[in-house]
Amino acid sequence: AQSVSQHNHHVILSEAASLELGCNYSYGGTVNLFWYVQYPGQHLQLLLKYFSGDPLVKGIKGFEAEFIKSKFSFNLRKPSVQWSDTAEYFCAVNALYSSASKIIFGSGTRLSIRP
Amino acid sequence: DGGITQSPKYLFRKEGQNVTLSCEQNLNHDAMYWYRQDPGQGLRLIYYSQIVNDFQKGDIAEGYSVSREKKESFPLTVTSAQKNPTAFYLCASSDRDMTISPLHFGNGTRLTVT
């Protein structure tokens, strides 16, 4: 069955530190990949997405992610975090079956930034 | 503005009662989804529907039921058979082709069952 793993449950960083959040999925076929963010008290928002083409995708607010097919990974990165990046981050995978598709989310990573 | 409306924001029920959560979208999306969000477990898929009058079970469908009689609406009923119904429920919609329009989320309904 399709699954998504986010191994970092809670990450604490200081402002200006670099960020990398891990995401691995288990599905051998074609996938669409997403990172969503949930800021405190707000609804989930799309941060970035990968469908095809260049495996390095750039999203909003300076975030980027790299799709490495051989590692089934889609890690999220940001070179220098800000206090406003404090949020919960979710990786999601949409496996493309023949007749239907569903989106599976990881368990999330809570990011806390120390000012 | 287009979006997804979930109502109510907070819902309280007694154990043993069924309760229906509303989800309406005006984004003209074919696909709609229900997720449950619990601390440390992320979002787990309850049910999803790719088209009107059709829906599929997600990973944790037991104790839940849905209907999709209209494109805009995808209500979720939490039945008394659901063993642990207290949670935050999120509705989402998308185009059937994610490359056209990925998931859009509503603001959620927090259900408390006592």
Short mmCIF file of C-alpha atoms in Angstrom, two decimals:
data_model
loop_
_atom_site.label_atom_id
_atom_site.label_comp_id
_atom_site.label_asym_id
_atom_site.label_seq_id
_atom_site.Cartn_x
_atom_site.Cartn_y
_atom_site.Cartn_z
CA ALA A 1 0.00 0.00 0.00
CA GLN A 2 1.03 3.55 -0.63
CA SER A 3 2.59 5.34 2.35
CA VAL A 4 4.52 8.49 3.19
CA SER A 5 7.14 8.80 5.93
CA GLN A 6 8.31 11.96 7.58
CA HIS A 7 10.96 10.94 10.07
CA ASN A 8 11.43 14.32 11.77
CA HIS A 9 8.51 14.87 14.10
CA HIS A 10 9.71 18.11 15.65
CA VAL A 11 12.58 20.27 14.44
CA ILE A 12 13.85 23.26 16.38
CA LEU A 13 16.14 25.76 14.66
CA SER A 14 17.45 29.24 15.21
CA GLU A 15 16.69 32.00 12.74
CA ALA A 16 18.98 32.00 9.68
CA ALA A 17 19.75 28.29 10.07
CA SER A 18 19.33 26.02 7.06
CA LEU A 19 16.42 23.60 6.95
CA GLU A 20 15.94 20.18 5.45
CA LEU A 21 12.85 18.09 6.21
CA GLY A 22 12.82 14.51 5.03
CA CYS A 23 10.02 12.81 3.10
CA ASN A 24 10.05 9.28 1.71
CA TYR A 25 7.23 7.48 -0.01
CA SER A 26 6.54 3.91 -0.98
CA TYR A 27 5.07 3.55 -4.44
CA GLY A 28 6.88 2.38 -7.52
CA GLY A 29 4.72 3.99 -10.15
CA THR A 30 4.15 7.52 -11.33
CA VAL A 31 3.53 10.03 -8.57
CA ASN A 32 2.73 13.65 -7.99
CA LEU A 33 4.43 15.06 -4.90
CA PHE A 34 3.47 17.94 -2.64
CA TRP A 35 4.49 19.84 0.43
CA TYR A 36 1.75 21.58 2.42
CA VAL A 37 2.18 23.96 5.32
CA GLN A 38 -0.14 24.71 8.21
CA TYR A 39 0.66 27.92 10.08
CA PRO A 40 -0.75 28.21 13.61
CA GLY A 41 -4.49 28.74 13.45
CA GLN A 42 -4.62 28.65 9.66
CA HIS A 43 -5.75 26.13 7.09
CA LEU A 44 -3.40 23.95 5.06
CA GLN A 45 -1.74 25.70 2.15
CA LEU A 46 0.22 24.35 -0.78
CA LEU A 47 3.92 25.14 -0.48
CA LEU A 48 5.16 23.47 -3.65
CA LYS A 49 4.46 20.59 -5.99
CA TYR A 50 6.24 18.24 -8.38
CA PHE A 51 4.53 16.66 -11.36
CA SER A 52 7.29 16.06 -13.90
CA GLY A 53 10.37 17.64 -15.42
CA ASP A 54 13.09 19.34 -13.38
CA PRO A 55 13.32 17.39 -10.10
CA LEU A 56 14.27 20.55 -8.21
CA VAL A 57 11.12 22.57 -7.64
CA LYS A 58 10.78 25.96 -6.08
CA GLY A 59 7.80 27.03 -4.04
CA ILE A 60 6.60 30.02 -2.11
CA LYS A 61 8.54 31.82 0.61
CA GLY A 62 11.95 30.59 -0.53
CA PHE A 63 11.25 26.89 -0.08
CA GLU A 64 12.43 24.26 -2.54
CA ALA A 65 12.28 20.48 -2.76
CA GLU A 66 14.19 17.87 -4.68
CA PHE A 67 12.63 14.72 -6.09
CA ILE A 68 15.11 11.83 -6.10
CA LYS A 69 13.32 8.95 -7.77
CA SER A 70 15.95 6.35 -6.91
CA LYS A 71 15.56 7.16 -3.22
CA PHE A 72 11.77 7.65 -3.31
CA SER A 73 12.40 10.95 -1.58
CA PHE A 74 11.10 14.51 -1.82
CA ASN A 75 12.95 16.50 0.84
CA LEU A 76 12.03 20.09 1.61
CA ARG A 77 14.77 22.69 2.00
CA LYS A 78 15.22 26.33 2.83
CA PRO A 79 18.66 27.94 3.07
CA SER A 80 17.79 30.41 5.83
CA VAL A 81 14.68 30.09 7.98
CA GLN A 82 12.75 32.90 9.60
CA TRP A 83 10.67 33.00 12.74
CA SER A 84 7.57 33.20 10.53
CA ASP A 85 8.34 29.73 9.16
CA THR A 86 7.14 28.24 12.44
CA ALA A 87 4.44 25.83 11.29
CA GLU A 88 3.64 22.21 10.65
CA TYR A 89 4.80 20.80 7.33
CA PHE A 90 3.19 17.87 5.55
CA CYS A 91 4.52 15.87 2.64
CA ALA A 92 1.89 14.27 0.38
CA VAL A 93 1.90 11.80 -2.49
CA ASN A 94 -0.65 11.29 -5.21
CA ALA A 95 -0.14 7.89 -6.80
CA LEU A 96 -1.56 7.71 -10.27
CA TYR A 97 -3.60 4.55 -10.72
CA SER A 98 -5.57 3.75 -13.79
CA SER A 99 -9.03 4.78 -12.64
CA ALA A 100 -8.67 6.80 -9.50
CA SER A 101 -6.10 8.60 -7.48
CA LYS A 102 -5.87 9.52 -3.85
CA ILE A 103 -3.53 11.71 -1.89
CA ILE A 104 -1.75 10.29 1.11
CA PHE A 105 -0.09 12.52 3.70
CA GLY A 106 2.82 11.97 6.01
CA SER A 107 2.49 12.42 9.76
CA GLY A 108 3.87 15.95 9.58
CA THR A 109 6.91 17.76 10.96
CA ARG A 110 6.48 20.53 13.45
CA LEU A 111 9.04 23.29 12.86
CA SER A 112 9.81 25.70 15.68
CA ILE A 113 12.08 28.67 14.99
CA ARG A 114 13.80 30.42 17.85
CA PRO A 115 13.95 34.19 17.29
CA ASP B 1 -13.99 34.14 -4.21
CA GLY B 2 -13.92 30.40 -4.74
CA GLY B 3 -13.28 28.13 -1.83
CA ILE B 4 -14.33 25.34 0.46
CA THR B 5 -16.73 25.90 3.32
CA GLN B 6 -16.90 23.53 6.25
CA SER B 7 -19.52 23.96 8.89
CA PRO B 8 -19.75 24.15 11.76
CA LYS B 9 -16.30 25.10 13.02
CA TYR B 10 -16.90 23.37 16.38
CA LEU B 11 -19.30 20.52 17.01
CA PHE B 12 -20.16 18.75 20.24
CA ARG B 13 -22.05 15.48 20.44
CA LYS B 14 -22.92 12.83 22.96
CA GLU B 15 -21.55 9.36 22.52
CA GLY B 16 -23.91 7.13 20.54
CA GLN B 17 -25.23 9.89 18.30
CA ASN B 18 -24.54 10.16 14.60
CA VAL B 19 -23.34 13.54 13.39
CA THR B 20 -22.99 14.98 9.90
CA LEU B 21 -20.25 17.41 8.91
CA SER B 22 -20.91 19.71 6.00
CA CYS B 23 -18.51 20.47 3.14
CA GLU B 24 -19.36 22.68 0.20
CA GLN B 25 -17.09 23.89 -2.60
CA ASN B 26 -17.60 26.39 -5.39
CA LEU B 27 -14.35 25.68 -7.20
CA ASN B 28 -16.04 23.43 -9.76
CA HIS B 29 -13.75 20.58 -8.69
CA ASP B 30 -14.71 17.03 -9.54
CA ALA B 31 -12.82 15.40 -6.68
CA MET B 32 -13.50 15.82 -2.98
CA TYR B 33 -11.86 14.30 0.08
CA TRP B 34 -12.30 13.91 3.81
CA TYR B 35 -9.31 13.69 6.10
CA ARG B 36 -8.97 13.35 9.81
CA GLN B 37 -6.12 15.16 11.57
CA ASP B 38 -4.84 13.92 14.91
CA PRO B 39 -1.71 15.17 16.70
CA GLY B 40 1.35 13.20 15.62
CA GLN B 41 -0.54 11.25 12.97
CA GLY B 42 -0.86 13.80 10.22
CA LEU B 43 -3.83 13.63 7.88
CA ARG B 44 -5.47 10.30 7.33
CA LEU B 45 -7.82 9.75 4.41
CA ILE B 46 -11.36 8.73 5.34
CA TYR B 47 -13.24 8.83 2.03
CA TYR B 48 -12.79 10.39 -1.37
CA SER B 49 -14.93 10.96 -4.40
CA GLN B 50 -13.71 11.48 -7.94
CA ILE B 51 -17.11 12.23 -9.42
CA VAL B 52 -20.75 12.71 -8.47
CA ASN B 53 -22.54 9.57 -7.21
CA ASP B 54 -19.25 7.73 -6.72
CA PHE B 55 -16.90 7.50 -3.77
CA GLN B 56 -14.20 5.22 -2.40
CA LYS B 57 -13.02 4.28 1.06
CA GLY B 58 -9.77 5.73 2.24
CA ASP B 59 -7.47 4.27 4.86
CA ILE B 60 -9.74 4.75 7.89
CA ALA B 61 -13.32 4.53 6.58
CA GLU B 62 -14.73 2.35 9.36
CA GLY B 63 -17.43 4.18 11.32
CA TYR B 64 -17.90 6.86 8.67
CA SER B 65 -20.22 7.30 5.71
CA VAL B 66 -20.44 9.83 2.89
CA SER B 67 -22.65 10.79 -0.01
CA ARG B 68 -21.96 12.71 -3.21
CA GLU B 69 -25.30 13.64 -4.70
CA LYS B 70 -24.10 17.02 -5.96
CA LYS B 71 -20.77 18.13 -7.34
CA GLU B 72 -20.49 20.93 -4.79
CA SER B 73 -21.28 18.92 -1.69
CA PHE B 74 -19.62 15.99 0.12
CA PRO B 75 -21.07 15.56 3.63
CA LEU B 76 -19.44 13.19 6.10
CA THR B 77 -21.43 11.31 8.72
CA VAL B 78 -19.60 10.15 11.81
CA THR B 79 -21.60 7.23 13.09
CA SER B 80 -21.82 5.77 16.57
CA ALA B 81 -19.69 2.88 15.28
CA GLN B 82 -16.63 5.13 15.08
CA LYS B 83 -14.65 4.20 18.20
CA ASN B 84 -12.67 7.41 18.56
CA PRO B 85 -14.56 10.19 16.80
CA THR B 86 -13.12 13.21 18.61
CA ALA B 87 -10.79 14.82 16.07
CA PHE B 88 -10.24 17.65 13.62
CA TYR B 89 -11.88 16.90 10.26
CA LEU B 90 -10.67 18.47 7.04
CA CYS B 91 -12.46 18.54 3.72
CA ALA B 92 -10.56 19.15 0.49
CA SER B 93 -11.23 19.30 -3.20
CA SER B 94 -9.20 19.19 -6.36
CA ASP B 95 -9.50 18.78 -10.06
CA ARG B 96 -9.36 15.10 -11.05
CA ASP B 97 -6.10 15.98 -12.73
CA MET B 98 -3.83 17.24 -9.97
CA THR B 99 -1.67 19.06 -12.47
CA ILE B 100 -4.60 21.37 -13.16
CA SER B 101 -5.55 22.03 -9.59
CA PRO B 102 -4.07 20.31 -6.52
CA LEU B 103 -5.81 19.99 -3.16
CA HIS B 104 -7.56 22.97 -1.67
CA PHE B 105 -8.56 22.65 1.97
CA GLY B 106 -11.39 23.99 4.05
CA ASN B 107 -10.85 25.43 7.52
CA GLY B 108 -11.94 22.25 9.25
CA THR B 109 -14.48 21.12 11.82
CA ARG B 110 -13.39 20.17 15.32
CA LEU B 111 -15.67 17.44 16.61
CA THR B 112 -15.80 16.59 20.30
CA VAL B 113 -17.76 13.56 21.43
CA THR B 114 -18.33 13.03 25.14
#
